[in-house]
mmCIF file of C-alpha atoms and ligand atoms in Angstrom:
data_model
loop_
_atom_site.group_PDB
_atom_site.id
_atom_site.type_symbol
_atom_site.label_atom_id
_atom_site.label_comp_id
_atom_site.label_asym_id
_atom_site.label_seq_id
_atom_site.Cartn_x
_atom_site.Cartn_y
_atom_site.Cartn_z
ATOM 1 C CA MET A 1 258.117 3.345 -4.397
ATOM 2 C CA PRO A 2 258.147 6.998 -5.604
ATOM 3 C CA LYS A 3 260.454 9.200 -3.577
ATOM 4 C CA PRO A 4 258.692 11.882 -1.543
ATOM 5 C CA ILE A 5 259.076 15.294 -3.216
ATOM 6 C CA PRO A 6 260.795 17.632 -0.778
ATOM 7 C CA GLY A 7 258.665 20.628 -0.046
ATOM 8 C CA PRO A 8 259.693 24.037 1.251
ATOM 9 C CA ILE A 9 261.129 23.863 4.778
ATOM 10 C CA SER A 10 259.070 26.004 6.995
ATOM 11 C CA GLU A 11 260.264 27.195 10.393
ATOM 12 C CA PRO A 12 257.803 26.313 13.166
ATOM 13 C CA VAL A 13 256.107 29.496 14.376
ATOM 14 C CA PRO A 14 257.115 29.966 18.030
ATOM 15 C CA GLY A 15 254.076 30.176 20.277
ATOM 16 C CA PRO A 16 253.798 32.027 23.576
ATOM 17 C CA GLU A 17 256.142 30.862 26.338
ATOM 18 C CA ILE A 18 254.412 32.970 28.902
ATOM 19 C CA VAL A 19 250.699 33.578 29.265
ATOM 20 C CA VAL A 20 249.646 36.367 31.593
ATOM 21 C CA LEU A 21 246.048 36.766 32.733
ATOM 22 C CA THR A 22 245.073 39.994 34.380
ATOM 23 C CA GLY A 23 242.010 40.941 36.398
ATOM 24 C CA ALA A 24 240.581 43.978 38.132
ATOM 25 C CA GLY A 25 243.277 43.978 40.783
ATOM 26 C CA ILE A 26 245.876 45.280 38.321
ATOM 27 C CA SER A 27 243.858 48.432 37.790
ATOM 28 C CA ALA A 28 242.940 48.927 41.439
ATOM 29 C CA GLU A 29 245.875 51.219 42.135
ATOM 30 C CA SER A 30 244.894 53.287 39.070
ATOM 31 C CA GLY A 31 241.665 54.044 41.002
ATOM 32 C CA LEU A 32 239.349 51.590 39.195
ATOM 33 C CA GLY A 33 237.373 49.469 41.623
ATOM 34 C CA THR A 34 237.586 45.697 41.676
ATOM 35 C CA PHE A 35 234.393 43.594 41.669
ATOM 36 C CA ARG A 36 234.459 41.511 44.820
ATOM 37 C CA ASP A 37 236.674 43.301 47.308
ATOM 38 C CA LEU A 38 235.192 45.485 50.082
ATOM 39 C CA GLY A 39 233.364 48.310 48.265
ATOM 40 C CA GLY A 40 233.789 46.512 44.876
ATOM 41 C CA VAL A 41 231.417 47.020 41.983
ATOM 42 C CA TRP A 42 229.272 43.937 42.709
ATOM 43 C CA THR A 43 228.830 45.034 46.367
ATOM 44 C CA LYS A 44 227.073 48.181 45.069
ATOM 45 C CA VAL A 45 225.172 46.972 42.020
ATOM 46 C CA ARG A 46 223.656 43.524 41.504
ATOM 47 C CA LEU A 47 225.458 41.975 38.496
ATOM 48 C CA GLU A 48 222.114 40.407 37.381
ATOM 49 C CA ALA A 49 220.768 43.956 36.941
ATOM 50 C CA VAL A 50 223.540 45.207 34.612
ATOM 51 C CA ALA A 51 225.738 42.429 33.291
ATOM 52 C CA THR A 52 223.489 39.900 31.591
ATOM 53 C CA PRO A 53 221.681 39.902 28.244
ATOM 54 C CA GLN A 54 218.434 39.645 30.190
ATOM 55 C CA ALA A 55 219.232 42.837 32.087
ATOM 56 C CA PHE A 56 219.869 44.662 28.795
ATOM 57 C CA ALA A 57 216.599 43.402 27.318
ATOM 58 C CA ALA A 58 214.655 44.477 30.424
ATOM 59 C CA ASP A 59 216.234 47.903 30.974
ATOM 60 C CA PRO A 60 218.691 48.936 28.261
ATOM 61 C CA ALA A 61 218.940 52.512 29.585
ATOM 62 C CA ARG A 62 220.104 51.362 32.975
ATOM 63 C CA VAL A 63 222.691 49.026 31.455
ATOM 64 C CA GLN A 64 223.999 51.681 29.040
ATOM 65 C CA ALA A 65 224.237 54.193 31.966
ATOM 66 C CA PHE A 66 226.235 51.667 34.012
ATOM 67 C CA TYR A 67 228.750 51.099 31.187
ATOM 68 C CA ASN A 68 228.870 54.782 30.226
ATOM 69 C CA ALA A 69 229.884 55.574 33.815
ATOM 70 C CA ARG A 70 232.520 52.854 33.743
ATOM 71 C CA ARG A 71 233.943 54.151 30.402
ATOM 72 C CA ARG A 72 234.171 57.690 31.772
ATOM 73 C CA GLN A 73 235.862 56.424 34.938
ATOM 74 C CA ALA A 74 238.413 54.434 32.893
ATOM 75 C CA GLN A 75 239.100 57.529 30.744
ATOM 76 C CA GLY A 76 239.935 59.409 33.930
ATOM 77 C CA ALA A 77 242.428 56.750 35.117
ATOM 78 C CA GLN A 78 246.104 56.291 34.173
ATOM 79 C CA PRO A 79 248.055 53.051 33.705
ATOM 80 C CA ASN A 80 250.186 52.226 36.679
ATOM 81 C CA ALA A 81 253.626 50.589 37.162
ATOM 82 C CA ALA A 82 252.127 47.069 36.745
ATOM 83 C CA HIS A 83 250.608 47.887 33.348
ATOM 84 C CA HIS A 84 253.882 49.502 32.294
ATOM 85 C CA ALA A 85 255.955 46.510 33.389
ATOM 86 C CA LEU A 86 253.828 44.124 31.333
ATOM 87 C CA ALA A 87 254.184 46.430 28.333
ATOM 88 C CA ARG A 88 257.967 46.246 28.830
ATOM 89 C CA MET A 89 257.700 42.443 28.947
ATOM 90 C CA GLY A 90 255.755 42.508 25.724
ATOM 91 C CA ARG A 91 258.384 44.601 23.968
ATOM 92 C CA ALA A 92 261.099 42.185 25.177
ATOM 93 C CA LEU A 93 259.224 38.942 24.307
ATOM 94 C CA GLY A 94 257.064 39.856 21.302
ATOM 95 C CA PRO A 95 254.868 36.892 20.293
ATOM 96 C CA ARG A 96 256.401 34.719 23.075
ATOM 97 C CA LEU A 97 254.100 36.591 25.498
ATOM 98 C CA LEU A 98 250.322 36.393 25.352
ATOM 99 C CA LEU A 99 248.658 38.982 27.546
ATOM 100 C CA VAL A 100 245.027 38.148 28.240
ATOM 101 C CA THR A 101 242.890 40.499 30.318
ATOM 102 C CA GLN A 102 239.447 40.087 31.810
ATOM 103 C CA ASN A 103 239.371 43.880 32.232
ATOM 104 C CA VAL A 104 237.243 46.086 29.968
ATOM 105 C CA ASP A 105 239.325 49.178 30.668
ATOM 106 C CA ASP A 106 242.009 50.330 28.227
ATOM 107 C CA LEU A 107 244.940 50.753 30.686
ATOM 108 C CA HIS A 108 247.039 47.939 29.169
ATOM 109 C CA ALA A 109 246.720 49.490 25.742
ATOM 110 C CA ARG A 110 247.561 52.977 27.029
ATOM 111 C CA ALA A 111 250.706 51.507 28.617
ATOM 112 C CA GLY A 112 251.720 50.061 25.232
ATOM 113 C CA SER A 113 250.361 46.474 25.285
ATOM 114 C CA GLN A 114 247.937 44.864 22.900
ATOM 115 C CA PRO A 115 246.031 42.552 25.198
ATOM 116 C CA LEU A 116 243.459 39.990 24.213
ATOM 117 C CA HIS A 117 240.295 41.367 25.884
ATOM 118 C CA MET A 118 238.506 38.116 26.751
ATOM 119 C CA HIS A 119 235.602 39.972 28.371
ATOM 120 C CA GLY A 120 235.436 42.645 25.692
ATOM 121 C CA SER A 121 236.134 46.358 25.970
ATOM 122 C CA LEU A 122 234.315 49.478 27.073
ATOM 123 C CA PHE A 123 235.973 51.189 24.108
ATOM 124 C CA ARG A 124 234.196 49.179 21.440
ATOM 125 C CA ALA A 125 230.472 48.926 20.616
ATOM 126 C CA VAL A 126 228.788 46.121 18.676
ATOM 127 C CA CYS A 127 225.653 46.506 16.667
ATOM 128 C CA THR A 128 222.979 43.972 17.617
ATOM 129 C CA ALA A 129 221.353 44.433 14.183
ATOM 130 C CA CYS A 130 224.307 43.942 11.764
ATOM 131 C CA GLY A 131 227.099 42.677 14.071
ATOM 132 C CA ALA A 132 229.577 45.422 13.042
ATOM 133 C CA ARG A 133 232.037 46.507 15.747
ATOM 134 C CA HIS A 134 233.140 50.114 16.225
ATOM 135 C CA ASP A 135 235.467 52.140 18.411
ATOM 136 C CA GLN A 136 233.465 53.784 21.149
ATOM 137 C CA ARG A 137 234.919 56.725 23.093
ATOM 138 C CA VAL A 138 231.725 58.518 24.114
ATOM 139 C CA ASP A 139 228.424 57.597 25.849
ATOM 140 C CA LEU A 140 226.056 55.173 24.186
ATOM 141 C CA ASP A 141 222.288 55.360 24.424
ATOM 142 C CA ALA A 142 219.222 53.843 22.817
ATOM 143 C CA ALA A 143 219.288 56.411 20.009
ATOM 144 C CA THR A 144 222.979 55.996 19.015
ATOM 145 C CA ALA A 145 222.967 54.870 15.319
ATOM 146 C CA CYS A 146 225.309 52.163 14.093
ATOM 147 C CA PRO A 147 227.786 53.819 11.660
ATOM 148 C CA ALA A 148 227.568 50.678 9.390
ATOM 149 C CA CYS A 149 223.822 50.048 9.089
ATOM 150 C CA GLY A 150 222.179 53.093 10.743
ATOM 151 C CA ALA A 151 220.084 50.990 13.225
ATOM 152 C CA ALA A 152 219.792 52.359 16.739
ATOM 153 C CA ALA A 153 220.993 49.019 18.100
ATOM 154 C CA LEU A 154 224.404 49.480 19.609
ATOM 155 C CA ARG A 155 225.547 47.871 22.899
ATOM 156 C CA PRO A 156 228.901 47.928 24.660
ATOM 157 C CA ASP A 157 231.123 45.168 23.240
ATOM 158 C CA VAL A 158 231.586 43.610 26.640
ATOM 159 C CA VAL A 159 230.958 39.971 27.568
ATOM 160 C CA TRP A 160 228.016 39.534 29.925
ATOM 161 C CA PHE A 161 227.310 36.580 32.164
ATOM 162 C CA GLY A 162 225.827 33.831 29.996
ATOM 163 C CA GLU A 163 227.826 34.976 26.908
ATOM 164 C CA MET A 164 230.918 33.408 25.372
ATOM 165 C CA PRO A 165 234.235 35.071 26.244
ATOM 166 C CA GLN A 166 236.239 36.265 23.255
ATOM 167 C CA GLY A 167 239.479 34.729 21.855
ATOM 168 C CA LEU A 168 239.150 31.391 23.665
ATOM 169 C CA ASP A 169 240.740 29.333 20.809
ATOM 170 C CA ALA A 170 243.894 31.489 20.892
ATOM 171 C CA ILE A 171 243.973 31.340 24.696
ATOM 172 C CA TYR A 172 243.600 27.574 25.023
ATOM 173 C CA GLY A 173 246.153 27.087 22.188
ATOM 174 C CA ALA A 174 248.642 29.248 24.174
ATOM 175 C CA LEU A 175 247.869 27.547 27.512
ATOM 176 C CA ALA A 176 248.644 24.165 25.912
ATOM 177 C CA GLN A 177 252.203 25.236 24.987
ATOM 178 C CA CYS A 178 253.332 27.928 27.482
ATOM 179 C CA ARG A 179 256.020 27.281 30.068
ATOM 180 C CA VAL A 180 254.688 29.842 32.568
ATOM 181 C CA PHE A 181 251.170 30.962 33.308
ATOM 182 C CA ALA A 182 250.825 33.992 35.588
ATOM 183 C CA ALA A 183 247.522 35.298 36.973
ATOM 184 C CA ILE A 184 247.632 38.850 38.217
ATOM 185 C CA GLY A 185 244.954 40.614 40.318
ATOM 186 C CA THR A 186 242.118 38.196 39.778
ATOM 187 C CA SER A 187 240.040 36.369 42.391
ATOM 188 C CA GLY A 188 239.711 33.311 40.120
ATOM 189 C CA VAL A 189 236.015 32.764 40.619
ATOM 190 C CA VAL A 190 234.712 33.496 37.102
ATOM 191 C CA TYR A 191 234.996 30.688 34.536
ATOM 192 C CA PRO A 192 236.442 29.961 32.110
ATOM 193 C CA ALA A 193 239.381 32.215 33.220
ATOM 194 C CA ALA A 194 239.302 30.606 36.649
ATOM 195 C CA GLY A 195 240.290 27.262 35.031
ATOM 196 C CA PHE A 196 243.267 28.582 33.020
ATOM 197 C CA ALA A 197 245.869 27.808 35.751
ATOM 198 C CA GLN A 198 244.790 24.115 35.946
ATOM 199 C CA GLU A 199 244.730 23.951 32.152
ATOM 200 C CA ALA A 200 248.287 25.283 31.849
ATOM 201 C CA VAL A 201 249.600 23.041 34.680
ATOM 202 C CA ALA A 202 248.007 19.956 33.071
ATOM 203 C CA ALA A 203 249.970 20.847 29.914
ATOM 204 C CA GLY A 204 253.267 21.112 31.861
ATOM 205 C CA ALA A 205 253.478 24.821 32.742
ATOM 206 C CA ARG A 206 254.329 26.449 36.073
ATOM 207 C CA ALA A 207 251.518 28.570 37.411
ATOM 208 C CA VAL A 208 252.312 31.768 39.255
ATOM 209 C CA GLU A 209 249.895 33.865 41.271
ATOM 210 C CA ILE A 210 250.539 37.547 41.677
ATOM 211 C CA ASN A 211 247.802 39.039 43.875
ATOM 212 C CA LEU A 212 247.131 41.050 46.975
ATOM 213 C CA GLU A 213 246.414 37.771 48.774
ATOM 214 C CA ALA A 214 246.490 34.098 47.942
ATOM 215 C CA THR A 215 243.285 32.827 46.388
ATOM 216 C CA GLY A 216 243.783 29.243 47.520
ATOM 217 C CA ASN A 217 243.860 27.674 44.069
ATOM 218 C CA PRO A 218 246.206 24.649 44.448
ATOM 219 C CA ALA A 219 247.370 24.928 40.781
ATOM 220 C CA PHE A 220 249.515 27.925 41.837
ATOM 221 C CA ARG A 221 252.924 26.751 43.174
ATOM 222 C CA GLU A 222 254.496 30.254 43.251
ATOM 223 C CA HIS A 223 252.979 33.280 44.940
ATOM 224 C CA HIS A 224 253.974 36.930 44.874
ATOM 225 C CA LEU A 225 251.690 38.657 47.332
ATOM 226 C CA GLY A 226 251.190 42.401 47.634
ATOM 227 C CA PRO A 227 250.099 45.402 45.599
ATOM 228 C CA ALA A 228 250.479 44.869 41.810
ATOM 229 C CA THR A 229 252.498 48.069 41.402
ATOM 230 C CA GLU A 230 255.194 46.493 43.537
ATOM 231 C CA THR A 231 254.988 42.779 42.750
ATOM 232 C CA VAL A 232 254.524 42.934 38.973
ATOM 233 C CA PRO A 233 257.565 45.117 38.069
ATOM 234 C CA LEU A 234 259.766 42.830 40.249
ATOM 235 C CA TRP A 235 258.364 39.644 38.725
ATOM 236 C CA VAL A 236 258.789 41.030 35.196
ATOM 237 C CA GLU A 237 262.404 42.044 35.808
ATOM 238 C CA ARG A 238 263.220 38.650 37.400
ATOM 239 C CA THR A 239 261.538 36.727 34.632
ATOM 240 C CA LEU A 240 263.290 38.658 31.869
ATOM 241 C CA ALA A 241 266.631 38.391 33.667
ATOM 242 C CA ALA A 242 266.271 34.603 34.010
ATOM 243 C CA ARG A 243 265.718 34.302 30.256
ATOM 244 C CA ALA A 244 268.706 36.493 29.295
HETATM 245 P P1 LIG B 1 237.674 40.459 41.441
HETATM 246 O O1 LIG B 1 237.111 41.765 42.006
HETATM 247 O O2 LIG B 1 236.846 39.306 41.526
HETATM 248 O O3 LIG B 1 239.106 40.144 42.061
HETATM 249 C C1 LIG B 1 240.081 41.123 42.161
HETATM 250 C C2 LIG B 1 241.305 40.463 42.769
HETATM 251 O O4 LIG B 1 242.389 41.455 42.729
HETATM 252 C C3 LIG B 1 241.151 40.022 44.188
HETATM 253 O O5 LIG B 1 241.735 38.691 44.351
HETATM 254 C C4 LIG B 1 241.983 41.034 45.048
HETATM 255 O O6 LIG B 1 242.597 40.429 46.176
HETATM 256 C C5 LIG B 1 243.052 41.453 44.012
HETATM 257 N N1 LIG B 1 243.560 42.793 44.243
HETATM 258 C C6 LIG B 1 242.904 43.879 44.680
HETATM 259 N N2 LIG B 1 243.737 44.956 44.738
HETATM 260 C C7 LIG B 1 244.941 44.538 44.281
HETATM 261 C C8 LIG B 1 246.214 45.146 44.059
HETATM 262 N N3 LIG B 1 246.389 46.469 44.308
HETATM 263 N N4 LIG B 1 247.219 44.407 43.615
HETATM 264 C C9 LIG B 1 247.025 43.093 43.268
HETATM 265 N N5 LIG B 1 245.871 42.439 43.469
HETATM 266 C C10 LIG B 1 244.838 43.143 43.934
HETATM 267 O O7 LIG B 1 237.999 40.828 39.887
HETATM 268 P P2 LIG B 1 238.291 39.802 38.690
HETATM 269 O O8 LIG B 1 238.917 38.552 39.168
HETATM 270 O O9 LIG B 1 238.956 40.575 37.629
HETATM 271 O O10 LIG B 1 233.431 39.835 34.527
HETATM 272 O O11 LIG B 1 236.831 39.477 38.234
HETATM 273 C C11 LIG B 1 236.631 38.565 37.160
HETATM 274 C C12 LIG B 1 235.402 38.956 36.344
HETATM 275 O O12 LIG B 1 234.291 39.090 37.259
HETATM 276 C C13 LIG B 1 235.443 40.339 35.706
HETATM 277 O O13 LIG B 1 236.107 40.297 34.485
HETATM 278 C C14 LIG B 1 233.945 40.672 35.544
HETATM 279 C C15 LIG B 1 233.534 40.275 36.931
HETATM 280 O O14 LIG B 1 232.237 40.004 37.089
HETATM 281 C C16 LIG B 1 232.318 40.258 33.841
HETATM 282 O O15 LIG B 1 231.759 41.245 34.075
HETATM 283 C C17 LIG B 1 231.855 39.252 32.806
#
C-alpha cells in the first residue's frame, strides 16, 4: 500500500459566527419610511406599480421616478446609532460577522459596514443590454446611457418582486454554520429572508429578534423590543462583551 503523500496543512477558514439581517426598521429613525407600518411606502404606492419587472416594462418612467425619489431621500438621511453599532461589531469580529441587509439605502456603508445587499442598492445601476453594473449617485431616466455599452438601458440595481435576491449562496452558507442569527427591524413577511431564522435554527443557531414589536415568528427565542437606536447598541455591546 503506498503511503499517502502529506500535503500542505491548510487552516480551515473561519466562517461567520453571527449573521445579522436588517430591514427597513433599522433606518426608520434616520427618517426613511418602512414599507408596512402605518404610513409606510406600500400604504402609499402599490408595490405592483413600481417594484416588479412588469411595472418597469409597462411604465419605466414611473418606476425610475419612484427610485430616483428614494435615492434622493436616502442621500438626505444619516446613519443612526444602530447602523454605527453594527459597524463597531464588524470592526470587532471581521469575517466572523456577516451583515445582510434587505435595505437598498446606503446607511450601513456610510456608518462603516460592508453589508451584503440582498435586495440590491439604489446606488448601483445595471444595464439591461450588456449586464454591466455601475455606481449610481444621480437620477436615472430612459435616456441615461450605459457607460460600458452606450445603450440607454439602465435600471436601478434593486431586486424586484419575482426576481432572485442577490448573494443567496453566501447567505445560506453562513446560516448553516453561524451560532447566532439576529433579525433587526424587519417584519419577516418577504421570502426568502423571512425563512432565514428557521434555517439558522435548524442548523443549530440561536435566533434573536430585535424589533419595535414581536413579529410572532416562533423561531425567535430571544426578543429585544423597542427602537433600534436603543436596542441595537445594547445588544451589540452585550454580545461583544460575552465573547471577550
Ligand atoms: P417592513 O416595513 O415590512 O417592516 C419593518 C419592521 O421594522 C416592522 O416589523 C416594524 O415593527 C419595525 N420597525 C419600525 N420602526 C422601527 C424602529 N425604530 N426600530 C426597530 N424596528 C422598527 O420592512 P422590511 O421587513 O424591511 O423588498 O421589508 C422587507 C422587504 O419588503 C423590503 O426589502 C422590500 C419590501 O417590499 C423589496 O422591495 C423587494
